[in-house]
Structures are given as structure tokens and as C-alpha cells.
Amino acid sequence: RSSALLLSLLAASLSFSDAATSAPFSYDPEDPNGPQNWHTLPMSNNQCAGKKNSPIPIESRGCDRYDDYEFKNGDCRYDNMQYSLTNTGVKASFPSDEDACDRPTVNIPGIKGTFEALQFHIHTSSEHTIDGEFFGAELHTVHKDLAGDRFAVVGTLIQPSAAKSNMFFEELLLGWEYMSDNNNVMCGQPPAAKTHRGLGNGKNELIFSPYNMLADDVAFYHYDGGLTTPPCSEVVWWNLADKPLPISANQYMRLVDLVTGFLDPTTCKLGSNAGPAGSTSRPVQPIYGRTVERVCPTNMMHEN
């Protein structure tokens, strides 16, 4: 429905970046290191040809079971977050110092263990699809089992459909734009004409949790999968929210500019490894008979 518009916006932004990749993998299908060849990359334990890869195409469905995810927001602030820009996009990491703050955690119904948030990042153009539809972007909050070797990702689809800016997403954009301006200054270029209001530079004491961007009464598509970048390690419990995060068109274009216009501060050259249309998303992978459950909150039980 809106896929053509989203891709045109991405392509328009990328046309000004003239980006070239120096990364070991690329999102360009014409590149020898593009997604179709990730399984051949010389990486230790490369699992990109496995049968539990991600992302996957999801078909909308009714509730398979009713159960509640247990989210705890922690007490990390925006100024605790470590914002970064790389050739694969934008990322924000929770502090590695455990004394800095209590990180957010999630308990997944039916899965043993507590998973602690490590970082989150965004792919331009969604990686998962629902009923064949792509969304504007996809946010992945990556968690690690506190007592094991498994990971969990809480995925949120992003759609530039809101008339007004999303306040939680705005704080993140300002942090990444602050880092982008720092890169520009390091490379002798003027910073963008934006007012950052102190965000991203150690002055924002607001409590932040990625779970605040989840919709009310959200259900999750849950399945066993892998990382969506090489080496595609098949160690991830996936939990994709069934309701997208609405942001404004202006916020979306700023996100795309950050991703496709990445200036590598070590070379002062444009260095995004996005595909020709500005996508930093892996194509959907075969399901291979895996079970995909839609887990609905218990308060929806009497609505169906």
C-alpha cells in the first residue's frame, strides 16, 4: 500500500549521499557481498544458510495463546545511552557499567530466563513483513539471557503515518543527530542547523525505556530465529510487536538521512552500506516449518 512511497523517499535521500560500502557485508543485491551471498562470507560459524534464519514473512492471525510479557523499564536515562552511527545505521547501547543504571529487562511467556536489554538499532525498511507488507523501518531491542547463551529481540515496526512527532522517538533522533554533528565537525564540515536541547551530550536526565514505544495492548509474533546480519547466528527468540510505532514523515526522513548520509569520521567519506533504495534490511527468509505464535495479552481474552 505505502511501500512504493517509502522506497521513493529512501531512494531520494540516498541520491544525495553517493554512499559506498567498505563493510564486510552489504545490503546491495548487486554487490558480491550482498544478502544473497552472505552465506559465503568468511566468518567464523557463518549460519546464514541455516534453517532458522531471520527475518521471515508473517501472516496475520488470531491469538494462538493468551499470556503476558513481563517488561521492567529499569532506571537508565537518555544521558546514560551511548549513541552511535555506523555504516549499517543507528544504534544506542545501554551502559556496560552495571553500576550506571538498571537496564530494562523482559520475561517472555513460555521461555525460561530473564533477558536484559543490551542495545537497540534500526533498519530502514522493515525486515519482517506482515501479509506481504513492508513498513518504513524496524527497531530491534537486543537482549541477552542473564543466565544463559540465548538472545531475545523485541522488534517494533515503524511507520511514518503520524500527524505529529513521537516524543520518545524524537529524543533518540536528537541524540543521533548530535553524534552526526560531531562527525561533521571532526571532518571540517559545519554542523546541521538543529537545536539539540542538550540531548545526546550528557544533559538529559529523563528516564528512557524502549518499551515505552510499544503500543497499548500489543501482541507479539513469537518464533525461534537468528540475527539478521552476518554471521546470522541462530540464537534468538524473536518477539515482533503486531502494532507499528507511528512517527511523523519529518522524523522518518531525518532517520533516513542519518543512515544513508553516514560520514565515517575515520576517513571523512560517506560510508553507508545501504542498498540502492536506502534499505538496510535483509530480505525475508524461508520459515522451514517453524512455529510462529501470536501471543496476546490476557486482557484481550474476553475480546475474542
PDB file of C-alpha atoms in Angstrom:
ATOM      1  CA  ARG A   1       0.000   0.000   0.000  1.00  0.00           C
ATOM      2  CA  SER A   2       2.598   2.542   1.095  1.00  0.00           C
ATOM      3  CA  SER A   3       5.701   0.555   0.124  1.00  0.00           C
ATOM      4  CA  ALA A   4       6.266   2.451  -3.124  1.00  0.00           C
ATOM      5  CA  LEU A   5       6.144   5.804  -1.334  1.00  0.00           C
ATOM      6  CA  LEU A   6       8.532   4.641   1.378  1.00  0.00           C
ATOM      7  CA  LEU A   7      11.039   3.307  -1.139  1.00  0.00           C
ATOM      8  CA  SER A   8      10.845   6.513  -3.166  1.00  0.00           C
ATOM      9  CA  LEU A   9      11.609   8.538  -0.038  1.00  0.00           C
ATOM     10  CA  LEU A  10      14.556   6.294   0.747  1.00  0.00           C
ATOM     11  CA  ALA A  11      15.883   6.480  -2.803  1.00  0.00           C
ATOM     12  CA  ALA A  12      15.513  10.258  -2.896  1.00  0.00           C
ATOM     13  CA  SER A  13      17.550  10.626   0.269  1.00  0.00           C
ATOM     14  CA  LEU A  14      20.256   8.211  -0.892  1.00  0.00           C
ATOM     15  CA  SER A  15      20.674  10.014  -4.219  1.00  0.00           C
ATOM     16  CA  PHE A  16      22.310  12.872  -2.323  1.00  0.00           C
ATOM     17  CA  SER A  17      24.682  10.642  -0.360  1.00  0.00           C
ATOM     18  CA  ASP A  18      26.614   8.815  -3.104  1.00  0.00           C
ATOM     19  CA  ALA A  19      27.385   6.251  -0.432  1.00  0.00           C
ATOM     20  CA  ALA A  20      29.886   3.452  -0.939  1.00  0.00           C
ATOM     21  CA  THR A  21      30.440   0.482   1.323  1.00  0.00           C
ATOM     22  CA  SER A  22      33.682  -0.631   2.881  1.00  0.00           C
ATOM     23  CA  ALA A  23      31.910  -3.098   5.145  1.00  0.00           C
ATOM     24  CA  PRO A  24      32.464  -6.874   5.003  1.00  0.00           C
ATOM     25  CA  PHE A  25      28.816  -7.255   4.044  1.00  0.00           C
ATOM     26  CA  SER A  26      26.419  -5.134   2.047  1.00  0.00           C
ATOM     27  CA  TYR A  27      22.681  -4.686   1.601  1.00  0.00           C
ATOM     28  CA  ASP A  28      23.120  -4.078  -2.139  1.00  0.00           C
ATOM     29  CA  PRO A  29      21.869  -7.128  -4.103  1.00  0.00           C
ATOM     30  CA  GLU A  30      24.321  -6.239  -6.892  1.00  0.00           C
ATOM     31  CA  ASP A  31      27.291  -6.305  -4.520  1.00  0.00           C
ATOM     32  CA  PRO A  32      29.313  -9.561  -4.305  1.00  0.00           C
ATOM     33  CA  ASN A  33      28.902  -9.286  -0.522  1.00  0.00           C
ATOM     34  CA  GLY A  34      25.161  -8.641  -0.792  1.00  0.00           C
ATOM     35  CA  PRO A  35      22.482 -10.590   1.118  1.00  0.00           C
ATOM     36  CA  GLN A  36      22.261 -13.358  -1.463  1.00  0.00           C
ATOM     37  CA  ASN A  37      25.926 -14.204  -0.771  1.00  0.00           C
ATOM     38  CA  TRP A  38      26.113 -13.711   2.984  1.00  0.00           C
ATOM     39  CA  HIS A  39      26.353 -17.470   3.468  1.00  0.00           C
ATOM     40  CA  THR A  40      29.698 -17.433   1.612  1.00  0.00           C
ATOM     41  CA  LEU A  41      31.324 -14.720   3.727  1.00  0.00           C
ATOM     42  CA  PRO A  42      34.490 -15.919   5.517  1.00  0.00           C
ATOM     43  CA  MET A  43      33.141 -15.543   9.057  1.00  0.00           C
ATOM     44  CA  SER A  44      33.502 -17.901  11.967  1.00  0.00           C
ATOM     45  CA  ASN A  45      30.408 -20.093  12.397  1.00  0.00           C
ATOM     46  CA  ASN A  46      28.558 -18.472   9.493  1.00  0.00           C
ATOM     47  CA  GLN A  47      24.935 -19.657   9.750  1.00  0.00           C
ATOM     48  CA  CYS A  48      23.399 -17.502   7.015  1.00  0.00           C
ATOM     49  CA  ALA A  49      22.269 -20.610   5.114  1.00  0.00           C
ATOM     50  CA  GLY A  50      20.623 -22.181   8.157  1.00  0.00           C
ATOM     51  CA  LYS A  51      17.008 -23.220   8.557  1.00  0.00           C
ATOM     52  CA  LYS A  52      16.239 -20.875  11.480  1.00  0.00           C
ATOM     53  CA  ASN A  53      17.248 -17.596   9.860  1.00  0.00           C
ATOM     54  CA  SER A  54      15.519 -14.239  10.221  1.00  0.00           C
ATOM     55  CA  PRO A  55      13.621 -12.178   9.202  1.00  0.00           C
ATOM     56  CA  ILE A  56      10.588 -14.117   7.991  1.00  0.00           C
ATOM     57  CA  PRO A  57       7.287 -13.307   6.283  1.00  0.00           C
ATOM     58  CA  ILE A  58       4.498 -13.259   8.860  1.00  0.00           C
ATOM     59  CA  GLU A  59       0.825 -13.836   8.146  1.00  0.00           C
ATOM     60  CA  SER A  60      -1.652 -12.050  10.390  1.00  0.00           C
ATOM     61  CA  ARG A  61      -3.695 -14.402  12.552  1.00  0.00           C
ATOM     62  CA  GLY A  62      -5.846 -14.611  15.628  1.00  0.00           C
ATOM     63  CA  CYS A  63      -4.436 -15.192  19.091  1.00  0.00           C
ATOM     64  CA  ASP A  64      -2.716 -18.571  19.447  1.00  0.00           C
ATOM     65  CA  ARG A  65      -2.492 -18.183  23.204  1.00  0.00           C
ATOM     66  CA  TYR A  66      -3.006 -15.593  25.912  1.00  0.00           C
ATOM     67  CA  ASP A  67      -0.095 -14.764  28.143  1.00  0.00           C
ATOM     68  CA  ASP A  68       1.692 -11.668  29.410  1.00  0.00           C
ATOM     69  CA  TYR A  69       5.203 -10.443  28.748  1.00  0.00           C
ATOM     70  CA  GLU A  70       6.797  -9.001  31.859  1.00  0.00           C
ATOM     71  CA  PHE A  71       8.586  -5.767  30.992  1.00  0.00           C
ATOM     72  CA  LYS A  72      10.647  -3.820  33.532  1.00  0.00           C
ATOM     73  CA  ASN A  73      11.797  -0.383  32.434  1.00  0.00           C
ATOM     74  CA  GLY A  74      14.836  -0.048  34.690  1.00  0.00           C
ATOM     75  CA  ASP A  75      16.117   3.423  35.522  1.00  0.00           C
ATOM     76  CA  CYS A  76      18.558   4.262  32.711  1.00  0.00           C
ATOM     77  CA  ARG A  77      18.332   7.833  31.458  1.00  0.00           C
ATOM     78  CA  TYR A  78      18.756   9.238  27.977  1.00  0.00           C
ATOM     79  CA  ASP A  79      22.145  10.600  29.059  1.00  0.00           C
ATOM     80  CA  ASN A  80      23.209   7.067  30.041  1.00  0.00           C
ATOM     81  CA  MET A  81      22.710   5.876  26.475  1.00  0.00           C
ATOM     82  CA  GLN A  82      25.712   5.533  24.173  1.00  0.00           C
ATOM     83  CA  TYR A  83      24.599   6.776  20.772  1.00  0.00           C
ATOM     84  CA  SER A  84      26.497   5.633  17.696  1.00  0.00           C
ATOM     85  CA  LEU A  85      26.339   5.923  13.929  1.00  0.00           C
ATOM     86  CA  THR A  86      27.904   3.229  11.752  1.00  0.00           C
ATOM     87  CA  ASN A  87      27.861   2.146   8.126  1.00  0.00           C
ATOM     88  CA  THR A  88      24.943  -0.162   8.987  1.00  0.00           C
ATOM     89  CA  GLY A  89      22.789   2.554  10.593  1.00  0.00           C
ATOM     90  CA  VAL A  90      21.947   3.997  14.006  1.00  0.00           C
ATOM     91  CA  LYS A  91      22.394   2.298  17.361  1.00  0.00           C
ATOM     92  CA  ALA A  92      22.028   3.183  21.039  1.00  0.00           C
ATOM     93  CA  SER A  93      23.631   0.987  23.692  1.00  0.00           C
ATOM     94  CA  PHE A  94      22.891   0.736  27.365  1.00  0.00           C
ATOM     95  CA  PRO A  95      25.936   1.411  29.556  1.00  0.00           C
ATOM     96  CA  SER A  96      28.295  -1.516  30.038  1.00  0.00           C
ATOM     97  CA  ASP A  97      28.948  -0.397  33.598  1.00  0.00           C
ATOM     98  CA  GLU A  98      26.355  -2.267  35.630  1.00  0.00           C
ATOM     99  CA  ASP A  99      26.542   0.387  38.351  1.00  0.00           C
ATOM    100  CA  ALA A 100      25.496   3.176  35.974  1.00  0.00           C
ATOM    101  CA  CYS A 101      21.826   2.161  35.947  1.00  0.00           C
ATOM    102  CA  ASP A 102      19.435  -0.784  35.997  1.00  0.00           C
ATOM    103  CA  ARG A 103      18.847  -1.838  32.397  1.00  0.00           C
ATOM    104  CA  PRO A 104      15.409  -2.804  31.074  1.00  0.00           C
ATOM    105  CA  THR A 105      14.504  -6.491  31.199  1.00  0.00           C
ATOM    106  CA  VAL A 106      11.843  -8.759  29.742  1.00  0.00           C
ATOM    107  CA  ASN A 107      10.491 -12.169  30.699  1.00  0.00           C
ATOM    108  CA  ILE A 108       8.964 -13.967  27.728  1.00  0.00           C
ATOM    109  CA  PRO A 109       5.979 -16.216  28.454  1.00  0.00           C
ATOM    110  CA  GLY A 110       6.888 -19.849  27.934  1.00  0.00           C
ATOM    111  CA  ILE A 111      10.642 -19.138  27.762  1.00  0.00           C
ATOM    112  CA  LYS A 112      12.864 -19.723  30.763  1.00  0.00           C
ATOM    113  CA  GLY A 113      15.062 -16.873  31.937  1.00  0.00           C
ATOM    114  CA  THR A 114      15.205 -13.098  32.233  1.00  0.00           C
ATOM    115  CA  PHE A 115      16.545 -11.168  29.256  1.00  0.00           C
ATOM    116  CA  GLU A 116      18.382  -7.885  29.786  1.00  0.00           C
ATOM    117  CA  ALA A 117      18.480  -5.148  27.134  1.00  0.00           C
ATOM    118  CA  LEU A 118      21.930  -4.505  25.645  1.00  0.00           C
ATOM    119  CA  GLN A 119      21.245  -2.154  22.753  1.00  0.00           C
ATOM    120  CA  PHE A 120      18.775  -1.270  20.068  1.00  0.00           C
ATOM    121  CA  HIS A 121      19.216  -0.330  16.443  1.00  0.00           C
ATOM    122  CA  ILE A 122      17.026   0.480  13.461  1.00  0.00           C
ATOM    123  CA  HIS A 123      16.825  -0.968   9.959  1.00  0.00           C
ATOM    124  CA  THR A 124      15.471   1.297   7.237  1.00  0.00           C
ATOM    125  CA  SER A 125      12.645  -0.527   5.502  1.00  0.00           C
ATOM    126  CA  SER A 126      11.280  -3.226   7.731  1.00  0.00           C
ATOM    127  CA  GLU A 127      12.899  -6.650   7.732  1.00  0.00           C
ATOM    128  CA  HIS A 128       9.821  -8.671   8.687  1.00  0.00           C
ATOM    129  CA  THR A 129       6.680  -8.352   6.619  1.00  0.00           C
ATOM    130  CA  ILE A 130       3.078  -8.838   7.700  1.00  0.00           C
ATOM    131  CA  ASP A 131       0.800 -10.216   4.984  1.00  0.00           C
ATOM    132  CA  GLY A 132       3.462  -9.236   2.463  1.00  0.00           C
ATOM    133  CA  GLU A 133       3.521  -5.587   3.533  1.00  0.00           C
ATOM    134  CA  PHE A 134       6.745  -3.749   4.317  1.00  0.00           C
ATOM    135  CA  PHE A 135       6.881  -0.905   6.819  1.00  0.00           C
ATOM    136  CA  GLY A 136       9.069   2.187   6.876  1.00  0.00           C
ATOM    137  CA  ALA A 137      11.643   0.832   9.333  1.00  0.00           C
ATOM    138  CA  GLU A 138      12.121  -1.715  12.096  1.00  0.00           C
ATOM    139  CA  LEU A 139      13.559  -1.191  15.581  1.00  0.00           C
ATOM    140  CA  HIS A 140      15.279  -4.114  17.288  1.00  0.00           C
ATOM    141  CA  THR A 141      15.913  -4.127  21.027  1.00  0.00           C
ATOM    142  CA  VAL A 142      18.528  -6.824  21.592  1.00  0.00           C
ATOM    143  CA  HIS A 143      18.538  -8.692  24.915  1.00  0.00           C
ATOM    144  CA  LYS A 144      20.808 -11.317  26.478  1.00  0.00           C
ATOM    145  CA  ASP A 145      19.688 -14.088  28.833  1.00  0.00           C
ATOM    146  CA  LEU A 146      21.140 -13.224  32.228  1.00  0.00           C
ATOM    147  CA  ALA A 147      21.852 -16.884  32.966  1.00  0.00           C
ATOM    148  CA  GLY A 148      22.345 -18.424  29.532  1.00  0.00           C
ATOM    149  CA  ASP A 149      23.599 -18.059  25.978  1.00  0.00           C
ATOM    150  CA  ARG A 150      20.375 -17.186  24.201  1.00  0.00           C
ATOM    151  CA  PHE A 151      19.333 -13.762  22.970  1.00  0.00           C
ATOM    152  CA  ALA A 152      15.914 -12.206  22.539  1.00  0.00           C
ATOM    153  CA  VAL A 153      14.843  -9.376  20.271  1.00  0.00           C
ATOM    154  CA  VAL A 154      11.754  -7.260  20.791  1.00  0.00           C
ATOM    155  CA  GLY A 155      11.010  -5.910  17.335  1.00  0.00           C
ATOM    156  CA  THR A 156       8.888  -2.863  16.590  1.00  0.00           C
ATOM    157  CA  LEU A 157       7.761  -1.933  13.106  1.00  0.00           C
ATOM    158  CA  ILE A 158       7.944   1.802  12.364  1.00  0.00           C
ATOM    159  CA  GLN A 159       5.561   3.628  10.044  1.00  0.00           C
ATOM    160  CA  PRO A 160       5.709   7.344   9.089  1.00  0.00           C
ATOM    161  CA  SER A 161       1.957   7.731   9.486  1.00  0.00           C
ATOM    162  CA  ALA A 162       1.585  10.137  12.417  1.00  0.00           C
ATOM    163  CA  ALA A 163       0.500  13.742  12.018  1.00  0.00           C
ATOM    164  CA  LYS A 164       2.658  14.742  14.993  1.00  0.00           C
ATOM    165  CA  SER A 165       6.136  13.720  16.086  1.00  0.00           C
ATOM    166  CA  ASN A 166       6.515  10.832  18.523  1.00  0.00           C
ATOM    167  CA  MET A 167       8.152  12.283  21.635  1.00  0.00           C
ATOM    168  CA  PHE A 168      10.090   9.149  22.605  1.00  0.00           C
ATOM    169  CA  PHE A 169      11.462   8.694  19.100  1.00  0.00           C
ATOM    170  CA  GLU A 170      12.294  12.406  18.903  1.00  0.00           C
ATOM    171  CA  GLU A 171      14.649  12.122  21.887  1.00  0.00           C
ATOM    172  CA  LEU A 172      16.538   9.344  20.131  1.00  0.00           C
ATOM    173  CA  LEU A 173      16.777  11.227  16.853  1.00  0.00           C
ATOM    174  CA  LEU A 174      18.236  14.227  18.639  1.00  0.00           C
ATOM    175  CA  GLY A 175      20.872  12.033  20.271  1.00  0.00           C
ATOM    176  CA  TRP A 176      21.908  10.538  16.923  1.00  0.00           C
ATOM    177  CA  GLU A 177      21.843  13.956  15.239  1.00  0.00           C
ATOM    178  CA  TYR A 178      24.166  15.247  17.951  1.00  0.00           C
ATOM    179  CA  MET A 179      26.614  12.451  17.089  1.00  0.00           C
ATOM    180  CA  SER A 180      26.235  13.196  13.385  1.00  0.00           C
ATOM    181  CA  ASP A 181      27.092  16.841  14.002  1.00  0.00           C
ATOM    182  CA  ASN A 182      30.179  15.776  15.958  1.00  0.00           C
ATOM    183  CA  ASN A 183      31.301  13.697  12.972  1.00  0.00           C
ATOM    184  CA  ASN A 184      30.742  16.656  10.647  1.00  0.00           C
ATOM    185  CA  VAL A 185      32.807  18.973  12.835  1.00  0.00           C
ATOM    186  CA  MET A 186      35.620  16.407  13.073  1.00  0.00           C
ATOM    187  CA  CYS A 187      35.711  16.324   9.287  1.00  0.00           C
ATOM    188  CA  GLY A 188      35.727  20.103   8.935  1.00  0.00           C
ATOM    189  CA  GLN A 189      32.096  20.423   7.927  1.00  0.00           C
ATOM    190  CA  PRO A 190      29.517  22.688   9.567  1.00  0.00           C
ATOM    191  CA  PRO A 191      27.006  21.027  11.907  1.00  0.00           C
ATOM    192  CA  ALA A 192      23.402  20.817  10.807  1.00  0.00           C
ATOM    193  CA  ALA A 193      21.247  23.810  11.770  1.00  0.00           C
ATOM    194  CA  LYS A 194      19.412  21.985  14.549  1.00  0.00           C
ATOM    195  CA  THR A 195      18.930  22.703  18.233  1.00  0.00           C
ATOM    196  CA  HIS A 196      19.621  19.548  20.210  1.00  0.00           C
ATOM    197  CA  ARG A 197      18.361  20.854  23.523  1.00  0.00           C
ATOM    198  CA  GLY A 198      21.295  19.145  25.237  1.00  0.00           C
ATOM    199  CA  LEU A 199      20.191  15.660  24.152  1.00  0.00           C
ATOM    200  CA  GLY A 200      22.904  13.129  23.476  1.00  0.00           C
ATOM    201  CA  ASN A 201      25.547  15.252  25.196  1.00  0.00           C
ATOM    202  CA  GLY A 202      25.090  14.178  28.797  1.00  0.00           C
ATOM    203  CA  LYS A 203      22.404  16.629  29.864  1.00  0.00           C
ATOM    204  CA  ASN A 204      19.161  14.709  29.514  1.00  0.00           C
ATOM    205  CA  GLU A 205      18.074  13.125  32.789  1.00  0.00           C
ATOM    206  CA  LEU A 206      14.741  11.734  31.573  1.00  0.00           C
ATOM    207  CA  ILE A 207      14.251   8.011  32.208  1.00  0.00           C
ATOM    208  CA  PHE A 208      14.290   6.029  28.974  1.00  0.00           C
ATOM    209  CA  SER A 209      12.945   2.588  28.128  1.00  0.00           C
ATOM    210  CA  PRO A 210      12.470   1.165  24.621  1.00  0.00           C
ATOM    211  CA  TYR A 211       9.303  -0.499  25.910  1.00  0.00           C
ATOM    212  CA  ASN A 212       7.684   2.934  26.126  1.00  0.00           C
ATOM    213  CA  MET A 213       7.450   2.843  22.345  1.00  0.00           C
ATOM    214  CA  LEU A 214       5.242  -0.254  22.372  1.00  0.00           C
ATOM    215  CA  ALA A 215       1.534   0.275  21.749  1.00  0.00           C
ATOM    216  CA  ASP A 216      -1.070  -0.439  24.423  1.00  0.00           C
ATOM    217  CA  ASP A 217      -2.455  -3.994  24.411  1.00  0.00           C
ATOM    218  CA  VAL A 218       0.206  -5.092  21.951  1.00  0.00           C
ATOM    219  CA  ALA A 219       0.507  -8.743  20.948  1.00  0.00           C
ATOM    220  CA  PHE A 220       3.700 -10.365  19.710  1.00  0.00           C
ATOM    221  CA  TYR A 221       4.597 -12.758  16.913  1.00  0.00           C
ATOM    222  CA  HIS A 222       6.969 -15.149  18.652  1.00  0.00           C
ATOM    223  CA  TYR A 223       9.315 -17.618  16.947  1.00  0.00           C
ATOM    224  CA  ASP A 224      12.791 -19.160  17.096  1.00  0.00           C
ATOM    225  CA  GLY A 225      15.217 -17.445  14.725  1.00  0.00           C
ATOM    226  CA  GLY A 226      18.560 -15.755  14.260  1.00  0.00           C
ATOM    227  CA  LEU A 227      20.415 -12.500  13.893  1.00  0.00           C
ATOM    228  CA  THR A 228      19.526 -10.603  10.708  1.00  0.00           C
ATOM    229  CA  THR A 229      23.153  -9.680   9.962  1.00  0.00           C
ATOM    230  CA  PRO A 230      26.129 -11.982   9.351  1.00  0.00           C
ATOM    231  CA  PRO A 231      27.007 -14.430  10.764  1.00  0.00           C
ATOM    232  CA  CYS A 232      23.208 -14.861  11.239  1.00  0.00           C
ATOM    233  CA  SER A 233      23.685 -16.810  14.483  1.00  0.00           C
ATOM    234  CA  GLU A 234      20.549 -18.871  15.191  1.00  0.00           C
ATOM    235  CA  VAL A 235      20.296 -17.976  18.877  1.00  0.00           C
ATOM    236  CA  VAL A 236      17.399 -15.510  19.006  1.00  0.00           C
ATOM    237  CA  TRP A 237      13.895 -15.690  20.440  1.00  0.00           C
ATOM    238  CA  TRP A 238      12.000 -13.241  18.227  1.00  0.00           C
ATOM    239  CA  ASN A 239       9.097 -11.164  19.522  1.00  0.00           C
ATOM    240  CA  LEU A 240       7.683  -8.845  16.859  1.00  0.00           C
ATOM    241  CA  ALA A 241       5.038  -6.387  18.036  1.00  0.00           C
ATOM    242  CA  ASP A 242       1.871  -6.612  15.956  1.00  0.00           C
ATOM    243  CA  LYS A 243       1.204  -2.856  16.150  1.00  0.00           C
ATOM    244  CA  PRO A 244       3.637  -0.431  14.489  1.00  0.00           C
ATOM    245  CA  LEU A 245       5.144   2.658  16.071  1.00  0.00           C
ATOM    246  CA  PRO A 246       3.750   5.732  14.265  1.00  0.00           C
ATOM    247  CA  ILE A 247       6.222   8.572  13.687  1.00  0.00           C
ATOM    248  CA  SER A 248       5.933  11.704  11.559  1.00  0.00           C
ATOM    249  CA  ALA A 249       7.166  11.959   7.973  1.00  0.00           C
ATOM    250  CA  ASN A 250       9.739  14.516   9.137  1.00  0.00           C
ATOM    251  CA  GLN A 251      11.103  12.134  11.744  1.00  0.00           C
ATOM    252  CA  TYR A 252      11.300   9.360   9.174  1.00  0.00           C
ATOM    253  CA  MET A 253      13.232  11.479   6.685  1.00  0.00           C
ATOM    254  CA  ARG A 254      15.670  12.537   9.416  1.00  0.00           C
ATOM    255  CA  LEU A 255      16.195   8.867  10.278  1.00  0.00           C
ATOM    256  CA  VAL A 256      16.879   8.026   6.635  1.00  0.00           C
ATOM    257  CA  ASP A 257      19.292  10.962   6.349  1.00  0.00           C
ATOM    258  CA  LEU A 258      21.230   9.682   9.364  1.00  0.00           C
ATOM    259  CA  VAL A 259      21.507   6.175   7.887  1.00  0.00           C
ATOM    260  CA  THR A 260      22.234   6.931   4.238  1.00  0.00           C
ATOM    261  CA  GLY A 261      24.307  10.055   4.889  1.00  0.00           C
ATOM    262  CA  PHE A 262      26.670   8.407   7.391  1.00  0.00           C
ATOM    263  CA  LEU A 263      30.024  10.213   7.367  1.00  0.00           C
ATOM    264  CA  ASP A 264      32.826   7.948   8.530  1.00  0.00           C
ATOM    265  CA  PRO A 265      34.871  10.065  10.967  1.00  0.00           C
ATOM    266  CA  THR A 266      37.999   7.952  10.324  1.00  0.00           C
ATOM    267  CA  THR A 267      38.013   8.680   6.580  1.00  0.00           C
ATOM    268  CA  CYS A 268      35.656  11.677   6.335  1.00  0.00           C
ATOM    269  CA  LYS A 269      33.958   9.898   3.458  1.00  0.00           C
ATOM    270  CA  LEU A 270      30.366   8.764   3.075  1.00  0.00           C
ATOM    271  CA  GLY A 271      30.241   5.137   4.122  1.00  0.00           C
ATOM    272  CA  SER A 272      26.725   3.720   4.389  1.00  0.00           C
ATOM    273  CA  ASN A 273      26.351   0.127   3.177  1.00  0.00           C
ATOM    274  CA  ALA A 274      22.650   0.598   2.432  1.00  0.00           C
ATOM    275  CA  GLY A 275      21.201  -0.832  -0.745  1.00  0.00           C
ATOM    276  CA  PRO A 276      20.371   1.320  -3.803  1.00  0.00           C
ATOM    277  CA  ALA A 277      16.950   2.284  -2.399  1.00  0.00           C
ATOM    278  CA  GLY A 278      18.393   3.145   1.016  1.00  0.00           C
ATOM    279  CA  SER A 279      17.418  -0.145   2.647  1.00  0.00           C
ATOM    280  CA  THR A 280      19.477  -1.665   5.447  1.00  0.00           C
ATOM    281  CA  SER A 281      17.245  -4.724   5.721  1.00  0.00           C
ATOM    282  CA  ARG A 282      17.804  -8.356   4.905  1.00  0.00           C
ATOM    283  CA  PRO A 283      15.200  -9.986   2.629  1.00  0.00           C
ATOM    284  CA  VAL A 284      12.770 -12.385   4.305  1.00  0.00           C
ATOM    285  CA  GLN A 285      13.978 -15.965   4.742  1.00  0.00           C
ATOM    286  CA  PRO A 286      12.126 -19.298   4.449  1.00  0.00           C
ATOM    287  CA  ILE A 287      10.244 -20.385   7.550  1.00  0.00           C
ATOM    288  CA  TYR A 288      11.114 -24.085   7.088  1.00  0.00           C
ATOM    289  CA  GLY A 289       8.164 -25.317   9.127  1.00  0.00           C
ATOM    290  CA  ARG A 290       8.898 -23.286  12.226  1.00  0.00           C
ATOM    291  CA  THR A 291       6.047 -22.425  14.577  1.00  0.00           C
ATOM    292  CA  VAL A 292       5.081 -18.759  14.656  1.00  0.00           C
ATOM    293  CA  GLU A 293       2.734 -17.885  17.517  1.00  0.00           C
ATOM    294  CA  ARG A 294       0.757 -14.721  18.093  1.00  0.00           C
ATOM    295  CA  VAL A 295       0.902 -14.254  21.856  1.00  0.00           C
ATOM    296  CA  CYS A 296      -1.835 -11.906  23.064  1.00  0.00           C
ATOM    297  CA  PRO A 297      -2.081 -10.207  26.480  1.00  0.00           C
ATOM    298  CA  THR A 298      -4.534 -11.829  28.867  1.00  0.00           C
ATOM    299  CA  ASN A 299      -6.695  -8.702  28.989  1.00  0.00           C
ATOM    300  CA  MET A 300      -7.655  -9.420  25.361  1.00  0.00           C
ATOM    301  CA  MET A 301      -9.029 -12.841  26.261  1.00  0.00           C
ATOM    302  CA  HIS A 302     -12.640 -11.628  26.547  1.00  0.00           C
ATOM    303  CA  GLU A 303     -12.454  -9.534  23.377  1.00  0.00           C
ATOM    304  CA  ASN A 304     -12.345 -12.568  21.086  1.00  0.00           C
TER     305      ASN A 304
END
